[in-house]
PDB file of C-alpha atoms and ligand atoms in Angstrom:
ATOM      1  CA  MET A   5      -1.648 -20.895  32.547  1.00 64.00           C
ATOM      2  CA  GLN A   6      -2.900 -20.492  36.095  1.00 75.00           C
ATOM      3  CA  LYS A   7      -0.270 -19.328  38.571  1.00 88.00           C
ATOM      4  CA  SER A   8       0.646 -22.031  41.068  1.00 95.00           C
ATOM      5  CA  ILE A   9      -0.317 -21.459  44.689  1.00 97.00           C
ATOM      6  CA  ASP A  10       2.588 -22.052  47.044  1.00 98.00           C
ATOM      7  CA  ILE A  11       1.466 -23.560  50.354  1.00 98.00           C
ATOM      8  CA  ALA A  12       3.989 -23.804  53.186  1.00 98.00           C
ATOM      9  CA  VAL A  13       3.238 -26.876  55.299  1.00 99.00           C
ATOM     10  CA  LEU A  14       4.318 -26.791  58.939  1.00 99.00           C
ATOM     11  CA  VAL A  15       4.438 -30.125  60.742  1.00 99.00           C
ATOM     12  CA  GLY A  16       4.186 -29.873  64.520  1.00 98.00           C
ATOM     13  CA  SER A  17       6.019 -33.131  65.284  1.00 98.00           C
ATOM     14  CA  LEU A  18       9.783 -33.533  64.984  1.00 98.00           C
ATOM     15  CA  ARG A  19       9.993 -37.313  65.251  1.00 98.00           C
ATOM     16  CA  LYS A  20      11.031 -39.386  62.255  1.00 97.00           C
ATOM     17  CA  ALA A  21       8.052 -41.770  62.280  1.00 96.00           C
ATOM     18  CA  SER A  22       5.566 -38.955  62.890  1.00 98.00           C
ATOM     19  CA  LEU A  23       1.958 -39.629  61.913  1.00 98.00           C
ATOM     20  CA  ASN A  24       1.621 -35.908  61.229  1.00 98.00           C
ATOM     21  CA  ARG A  25       4.527 -35.996  58.793  1.00 98.00           C
ATOM     22  CA  MET A  26       2.886 -38.991  57.079  1.00 98.00           C
ATOM     23  CA  MET A  27      -0.271 -36.915  56.850  1.00 98.00           C
ATOM     24  CA  ALA A  28       1.658 -33.986  55.359  1.00 98.00           C
ATOM     25  CA  HIS A  29       3.117 -36.297  52.710  1.00 98.00           C
ATOM     26  CA  ALA A  30      -0.325 -37.715  51.990  1.00 97.00           C
ATOM     27  CA  LEU A  31      -1.605 -34.167  51.434  1.00 98.00           C
ATOM     28  CA  ILE A  32       1.311 -33.356  49.141  1.00 97.00           C
ATOM     29  CA  ALA A  33       0.427 -36.441  47.088  1.00 95.00           C
ATOM     30  CA  LEU A  34      -3.284 -35.545  47.022  1.00 94.00           C
ATOM     31  CA  ALA A  35      -3.010 -31.873  46.121  1.00 93.00           C
ATOM     32  CA  SER A  36      -3.739 -30.967  42.535  1.00 93.00           C
ATOM     33  CA  ALA A  37      -2.823 -27.899  40.451  1.00 94.00           C
ATOM     34  CA  PRO A  38      -2.666 -25.016  41.087  1.00 96.00           C
ATOM     35  CA  LEU A  39      -1.868 -26.009  44.691  1.00 97.00           C
ATOM     36  CA  THR A  40       1.738 -26.947  45.436  1.00 98.00           C
ATOM     37  CA  LEU A  41       2.694 -27.976  48.957  1.00 98.00           C
ATOM     38  CA  GLU A  42       6.125 -27.948  50.545  1.00 98.00           C
ATOM     39  CA  ILE A  43       7.065 -28.876  54.095  1.00 98.00           C
ATOM     40  CA  VAL A  44       8.940 -26.012  55.749  1.00 99.00           C
ATOM     41  CA  GLU A  45      11.086 -27.451  58.529  1.00 98.00           C
ATOM     42  CA  ILE A  46      10.881 -25.953  62.024  1.00 98.00           C
ATOM     43  CA  GLY A  47      12.949 -28.311  64.201  1.00 98.00           C
ATOM     44  CA  HIS A  48      16.225 -26.419  63.727  1.00 98.00           C
ATOM     45  CA  LEU A  49      14.862 -22.989  64.705  1.00 99.00           C
ATOM     46  CA  PRO A  50      16.576 -21.646  67.845  1.00 98.00           C
ATOM     47  CA  LEU A  51      14.105 -20.914  70.649  1.00 98.00           C
ATOM     48  CA  TYR A  52      12.724 -17.436  70.288  1.00 98.00           C
ATOM     49  CA  ASN A  53      14.606 -14.834  72.324  1.00 98.00           C
ATOM     50  CA  GLU A  54      13.947 -11.179  71.613  1.00 98.00           C
ATOM     51  CA  ASP A  55      17.531 -10.314  72.593  1.00 98.00           C
ATOM     52  CA  SER A  56      18.666 -12.021  69.372  1.00 98.00           C
ATOM     53  CA  GLU A  57      16.759  -9.643  67.101  1.00 98.00           C
ATOM     54  CA  ASP A  58      19.822  -7.346  66.755  1.00 97.00           C
ATOM     55  CA  GLN A  59      21.571 -10.187  64.941  1.00 98.00           C
ATOM     56  CA  PRO A  60      18.915 -12.777  64.184  1.00 98.00           C
ATOM     57  CA  PRO A  61      20.080 -16.371  63.649  1.00 98.00           C
ATOM     58  CA  ALA A  62      20.264 -17.288  59.949  1.00 98.00           C
ATOM     59  CA  ALA A  63      17.692 -20.027  60.536  1.00 99.00           C
ATOM     60  CA  TRP A  64      15.155 -17.433  61.720  1.00 98.00           C
ATOM     61  CA  THR A  65      15.798 -15.153  58.738  1.00 98.00           C
ATOM     62  CA  GLN A  66      15.509 -17.982  56.203  1.00 98.00           C
ATOM     63  CA  PHE A  67      12.341 -19.262  57.830  1.00 99.00           C
ATOM     64  CA  ARG A  68      10.757 -15.795  57.835  1.00 98.00           C
ATOM     65  CA  GLU A  69      11.635 -15.287  54.179  1.00 98.00           C
ATOM     66  CA  ARG A  70      10.204 -18.685  53.228  1.00 98.00           C
ATOM     67  CA  ILE A  71       6.908 -17.949  54.979  1.00 98.00           C
ATOM     68  CA  ARG A  72       6.734 -14.484  53.403  1.00 98.00           C
ATOM     69  CA  ARG A  73       7.110 -16.049  49.941  1.00 98.00           C
ATOM     70  CA  ALA A  74       4.261 -18.507  50.570  1.00 98.00           C
ATOM     71  CA  ASP A  75       0.755 -17.772  49.356  1.00 98.00           C
ATOM     72  CA  ALA A  76      -0.799 -19.755  52.208  1.00 98.00           C
ATOM     73  CA  VAL A  77       0.082 -21.869  55.239  1.00 98.00           C
ATOM     74  CA  LEU A  78      -1.136 -25.315  56.259  1.00 98.00           C
ATOM     75  CA  PHE A  79      -0.537 -26.577  59.790  1.00 99.00           C
ATOM     76  CA  VAL A  80      -0.474 -30.312  60.454  1.00 99.00           C
ATOM     77  CA  THR A  81       0.009 -30.891  64.126  1.00 99.00           C
ATOM     78  CA  PRO A  82      -0.212 -33.355  66.963  1.00 98.00           C
ATOM     79  CA  GLU A  83      -1.662 -32.395  70.308  1.00 98.00           C
ATOM     80  CA  TYR A  84       0.758 -32.177  73.217  1.00 98.00           C
ATOM     81  CA  ASN A  85      -0.973 -31.865  76.573  1.00 98.00           C
ATOM     82  CA  ARG A  86      -4.088 -30.409  74.963  1.00 98.00           C
ATOM     83  CA  SER A  87      -2.091 -27.739  73.144  1.00 98.00           C
ATOM     84  CA  VAL A  88       0.389 -27.412  70.279  1.00 98.00           C
ATOM     85  CA  PRO A  89       3.929 -28.788  70.569  1.00 98.00           C
ATOM     86  CA  ALA A  90       6.538 -26.247  71.662  1.00 98.00           C
ATOM     87  CA  ALA A  91       8.367 -26.534  68.329  1.00 99.00           C
ATOM     88  CA  LEU A  92       5.321 -25.303  66.455  1.00 99.00           C
ATOM     89  CA  LYS A  93       4.604 -22.491  68.895  1.00 98.00           C
ATOM     90  CA  ASN A  94       8.248 -21.457  68.587  1.00 99.00           C
ATOM     91  CA  ALA A  95       7.922 -21.340  64.798  1.00 99.00           C
ATOM     92  CA  LEU A  96       4.822 -19.149  65.140  1.00 98.00           C
ATOM     93  CA  ASP A  97       6.716 -16.823  67.476  1.00 98.00           C
ATOM     94  CA  VAL A  98       9.815 -16.658  65.266  1.00 99.00           C
ATOM     95  CA  GLY A  99       7.700 -15.856  62.199  1.00 98.00           C
ATOM     96  CA  SER A 100       5.761 -13.171  64.053  1.00 98.00           C
ATOM     97  CA  ARG A 101       8.717 -10.877  64.742  1.00 98.00           C
ATOM     98  CA  PRO A 102      10.340  -8.370  64.538  1.00 97.00           C
ATOM     99  CA  TYR A 103       7.350  -6.380  65.690  1.00 95.00           C
ATOM    100  CA  GLY A 104       5.347  -5.003  62.778  1.00 96.00           C
ATOM    101  CA  LYS A 105       7.002  -7.341  60.262  1.00 97.00           C
ATOM    102  CA  SER A 106       5.192 -10.602  60.920  1.00 98.00           C
ATOM    103  CA  ALA A 107       5.637 -13.120  58.122  1.00 98.00           C
ATOM    104  CA  TRP A 108       2.181 -14.547  58.841  1.00 98.00           C
ATOM    105  CA  ALA A 109       0.035 -11.469  58.422  1.00 97.00           C
ATOM    106  CA  GLY A 110      -2.772 -11.975  55.942  1.00 97.00           C
ATOM    107  CA  LYS A 111      -1.745 -15.464  54.767  1.00 98.00           C
ATOM    108  CA  PRO A 112      -4.756 -17.714  54.318  1.00 98.00           C
ATOM    109  CA  GLY A 113      -4.361 -20.790  56.530  1.00 98.00           C
ATOM    110  CA  ALA A 114      -5.800 -24.181  57.356  1.00 98.00           C
ATOM    111  CA  LEU A 115      -5.277 -26.669  60.171  1.00 98.00           C
ATOM    112  CA  ILE A 116      -5.303 -30.414  60.506  1.00 98.00           C
ATOM    113  CA  SER A 117      -4.682 -32.073  63.857  1.00 98.00           C
ATOM    114  CA  VAL A 118      -3.675 -35.719  63.877  1.00 98.00           C
ATOM    115  CA  SER A 119      -3.624 -38.052  66.866  1.00 98.00           C
ATOM    116  CA  PRO A 120      -3.823 -41.756  67.652  1.00 98.00           C
ATOM    117  CA  GLY A 121      -6.379 -40.689  70.261  1.00 98.00           C
ATOM    118  CA  ALA A 122     -10.132 -40.605  69.726  1.00 97.00           C
ATOM    119  CA  ILE A 123     -10.644 -36.822  69.688  1.00 97.00           C
ATOM    120  CA  GLY A 124      -8.101 -36.127  66.981  1.00 98.00           C
ATOM    121  CA  GLY A 125      -6.144 -33.357  68.648  1.00 98.00           C
ATOM    122  CA  PHE A 126      -9.123 -31.059  69.054  1.00 98.00           C
ATOM    123  CA  GLY A 127      -7.410 -29.104  71.851  1.00 98.00           C
ATOM    124  CA  ALA A 128      -4.283 -28.410  69.801  1.00 98.00           C
ATOM    125  CA  ASN A 129      -6.365 -27.449  66.795  1.00 98.00           C
ATOM    126  CA  HIS A 130      -8.232 -24.802  68.736  1.00 98.00           C
ATOM    127  CA  HIS A 131      -5.225 -23.498  70.679  1.00 98.00           C
ATOM    128  CA  LEU A 132      -3.564 -22.989  67.324  1.00 98.00           C
ATOM    129  CA  ARG A 133      -6.635 -21.181  65.990  1.00 98.00           C
ATOM    130  CA  GLN A 134      -6.373 -18.777  68.929  1.00 98.00           C
ATOM    131  CA  SER A 135      -2.830 -17.773  67.930  1.00 98.00           C
ATOM    132  CA  LEU A 136      -3.811 -17.499  64.267  1.00 98.00           C
ATOM    133  CA  VAL A 137      -6.530 -14.977  65.113  1.00 98.00           C
ATOM    134  CA  PHE A 138      -3.909 -12.739  66.702  1.00 98.00           C
ATOM    135  CA  LEU A 139      -1.463 -13.314  63.831  1.00 98.00           C
ATOM    136  CA  ASN A 140      -4.091 -12.224  61.294  1.00 97.00           C
ATOM    137  CA  VAL A 141      -4.058 -15.578  59.521  1.00 98.00           C
ATOM    138  CA  PRO A 142      -7.582 -16.175  58.209  1.00 98.00           C
ATOM    139  CA  ALA A 143      -7.938 -19.858  59.131  1.00 98.00           C
ATOM    140  CA  MET A 144     -10.458 -21.892  57.138  1.00 98.00           C
ATOM    141  CA  PRO A 145     -13.372 -22.662  59.488  1.00 98.00           C
ATOM    142  CA  GLN A 146     -14.838 -25.637  57.572  1.00 98.00           C
ATOM    143  CA  PRO A 147     -14.253 -28.420  57.030  1.00 98.00           C
ATOM    144  CA  GLU A 148     -12.725 -28.920  60.459  1.00 98.00           C
ATOM    145  CA  ALA A 149     -10.066 -31.638  60.483  1.00 98.00           C
ATOM    146  CA  TYR A 150      -9.554 -33.580  63.705  1.00 98.00           C
ATOM    147  CA  ILE A 151      -8.009 -36.828  62.522  1.00 98.00           C
ATOM    148  CA  GLY A 152      -8.334 -39.437  65.287  1.00 98.00           C
ATOM    149  CA  HIS A 153      -7.115 -43.061  65.450  1.00 98.00           C
ATOM    150  CA  ALA A 154      -4.405 -41.951  63.055  1.00 98.00           C
ATOM    151  CA  ASN A 155      -2.206 -44.930  63.893  1.00 97.00           C
ATOM    152  CA  LYS A 156      -4.645 -47.019  61.800  1.00 97.00           C
ATOM    153  CA  LEU A 157      -4.617 -44.797  58.706  1.00 98.00           C
ATOM    154  CA  PHE A 158      -1.171 -45.442  57.250  1.00 97.00           C
ATOM    155  CA  GLY A 159       0.535 -48.537  55.882  1.00 96.00           C
ATOM    156  CA  SER A 160       4.001 -49.749  56.839  1.00 94.00           C
ATOM    157  CA  ASN A 161       5.492 -47.594  54.030  1.00 93.00           C
ATOM    158  CA  GLY A 162       3.798 -44.490  55.475  1.00 93.00           C
ATOM    159  CA  ALA A 163       1.204 -44.185  52.705  1.00 94.00           C
ATOM    160  CA  LEU A 164      -2.428 -43.426  53.462  1.00 96.00           C
ATOM    161  CA  ILE A 165      -4.473 -46.640  53.311  1.00 97.00           C
ATOM    162  CA  ASN A 166      -7.878 -45.451  54.498  1.00 95.00           C
ATOM    163  CA  GLU A 167     -10.158 -44.563  51.585  1.00 96.00           C
ATOM    164  CA  ASP A 168     -12.659 -42.517  53.631  1.00 97.00           C
ATOM    165  CA  THR A 169      -9.820 -40.391  54.978  1.00 97.00           C
ATOM    166  CA  ARG A 170      -8.450 -39.909  51.466  1.00 97.00           C
ATOM    167  CA  LYS A 171     -11.864 -38.658  50.280  1.00 97.00           C
ATOM    168  CA  PHE A 172     -12.173 -36.357  53.282  1.00 98.00           C
ATOM    169  CA  LEU A 173      -8.699 -34.916  52.707  1.00 98.00           C
ATOM    170  CA  SER A 174      -9.350 -34.390  48.991  1.00 97.00           C
ATOM    171  CA  GLY A 175     -12.441 -32.371  49.879  1.00 97.00           C
ATOM    172  CA  PHE A 176     -10.468 -30.508  52.534  1.00 98.00           C
ATOM    173  CA  MET A 177      -7.797 -29.493  50.013  1.00 98.00           C
ATOM    174  CA  ARG A 178     -10.401 -28.432  47.452  1.00 97.00           C
ATOM    175  CA  ALA A 179     -12.064 -26.259  50.083  1.00 98.00           C
ATOM    176  CA  PHE A 180      -8.684 -24.832  51.078  1.00 98.00           C
ATOM    177  CA  GLY A 181      -7.986 -23.869  47.453  1.00 97.00           C
ATOM    178  CA  VAL A 182     -11.281 -21.964  47.355  1.00 97.00           C
ATOM    179  CA  TRP A 183     -10.504 -20.385  50.749  1.00 98.00           C
ATOM    180  CA  ILE A 184      -7.081 -19.221  49.558  1.00 98.00           C
ATOM    181  CA  GLU A 185      -8.524 -17.583  46.451  1.00 96.00           C
ATOM    182  CA  ALA A 186     -11.257 -15.916  48.509  1.00 97.00           C
ATOM    183  CA  ASN A 187      -8.741 -14.549  51.036  1.00 97.00           C
ATOM    184  CA  ALA A 188      -5.920 -13.788  48.641  1.00 89.00           C
ATOM    185  CA  ARG A 189      -6.214 -10.021  48.473  1.00 63.00           C
ATOM    186  CA  SER A 190      -3.615  -9.351  51.156  1.00 57.00           C
ATOM    187  CA  THR A 191      -1.155 -11.877  49.701  1.00 54.00           C
ATOM    188  CA  GLY A 192      -1.128 -10.374  46.210  1.00 52.00           C
ATOM    189  CA  LEU A 193      -2.578 -13.540  44.696  1.00 57.00           C
ATOM    190  CA  GLY A 194      -5.828 -11.777  44.044  1.00 46.00           C
ATOM    191  CA  SER A 195      -4.282  -8.793  42.271  1.00 39.00           C
TER     192      SER A 195
HETATM  193  C1  FNR D 211       1.223 -36.655  73.532  1.00 57.84           C
HETATM  194  N1  FNR D 211       0.116 -37.252  72.943  1.00 57.84           N
HETATM  195  C2  FNR D 211      -1.130 -36.681  73.066  1.00 57.84           C
HETATM  196  N2  FNR D 211      -2.203 -37.096  72.291  1.00 57.84           N
HETATM  197  C3  FNR D 211      -3.395 -36.474  72.372  1.00 57.84           C
HETATM  198  O1  FNR D 211      -4.326 -36.841  71.648  1.00 57.84           O
HETATM  199  N3  FNR D 211      -3.605 -35.460  73.269  1.00 57.84           N
HETATM  200  C4  FNR D 211      -2.592 -34.987  74.078  1.00 57.84           C
HETATM  201  O2  FNR D 211      -2.808 -34.054  74.817  1.00 57.84           O
HETATM  202  C5  FNR D 211      -1.316 -35.624  73.978  1.00 57.84           C
HETATM  203  N4  FNR D 211      -0.268 -35.177  74.755  1.00 57.84           N
HETATM  204  C6  FNR D 211       1.011 -35.611  74.446  1.00 57.84           C
HETATM  205  C7  FNR D 211       2.115 -34.986  75.045  1.00 57.84           C
HETATM  206  C8  FNR D 211       3.389 -35.350  74.692  1.00 57.84           C
HETATM  207  C9  FNR D 211       4.562 -34.620  75.284  1.00 57.84           C
HETATM  208  C10 FNR D 211       3.587 -36.405  73.760  1.00 57.84           C
HETATM  209  C11 FNR D 211       4.997 -36.811  73.345  1.00 57.84           C
HETATM  210  C12 FNR D 211       2.537 -37.037  73.201  1.00 57.84           C
HETATM  211  C13 FNR D 211       0.279 -38.425  72.070  1.00 57.84           C
HETATM  212  C14 FNR D 211       0.484 -37.999  70.634  1.00 57.84           C
HETATM  213  O3  FNR D 211      -0.780 -37.768  70.034  1.00 57.84           O
HETATM  214  C15 FNR D 211       1.210 -39.111  69.868  1.00 57.84           C
HETATM  215  O4  FNR D 211       2.492 -39.302  70.420  1.00 57.84           O
HETATM  216  C16 FNR D 211       1.294 -38.781  68.388  1.00 57.84           C
HETATM  217  O5  FNR D 211       1.756 -39.909  67.691  1.00 57.84           O
HETATM  218  C17 FNR D 211       2.231 -37.596  68.147  1.00 57.84           C
HETATM  219  O6  FNR D 211       2.197 -37.209  66.795  1.00 57.84           O
HETATM  220  P1  FNR D 211       3.297 -37.709  65.770  1.00 57.84           P
HETATM  221  O7  FNR D 211       4.658 -37.528  66.398  1.00 57.84           O
HETATM  222  O8  FNR D 211       3.028 -39.166  65.503  1.00 57.84           O
HETATM  223  O9  FNR D 211       3.098 -36.863  64.564  1.00 57.84           O
END
């Protein structure tokens, strides 16, 4: 049997009725074997402060260990002021330290930005890509996913109701599966 591929999903919004969280759940529902997706929470992580590395908060340690265990990472994020929300940037920073022990290094990644606006969080998507280059996360270049007018994509129960978006996301996840396999050498998946 094929080994399952564990994808840690980071959602950039902390609010309960988040469109990005709805999107993450839609992706979890869409993904097929061997891909398994799990949301890894980031809202409880104390703000990164290097002084705390002597005795790191338990939440940091658990988060780092969870990311290390993952075969790949998927970011689903809103755009805040043309960049990523602070909570997501904090999670990137927490996972990147202590120096030389980044939890992100070599994990294949993918990004989806989701916004009620017309340009689908393009700015956040590309700011995030900039950090991922430095963190040595090979981020899937295509298909790009800037999901605009997202307030029209979900029903009152939070389920995806737009068929074109469902097809696009299915293709996105298939491509991500291929991307993970192609970039898996440094994660051990390819060995
Ligand atoms: C926003 N929003 C927003 N939208 C956008 O397309 N570009 C932007 O730069 C911003 N900036 C921004 C800043 C802040 C502080 C907030 C709170 C919001 C609107 C944002 O896209 C909208 O609130 C989404 O619904 C947020 O995503 P969730 O929470 O629904 O996942």
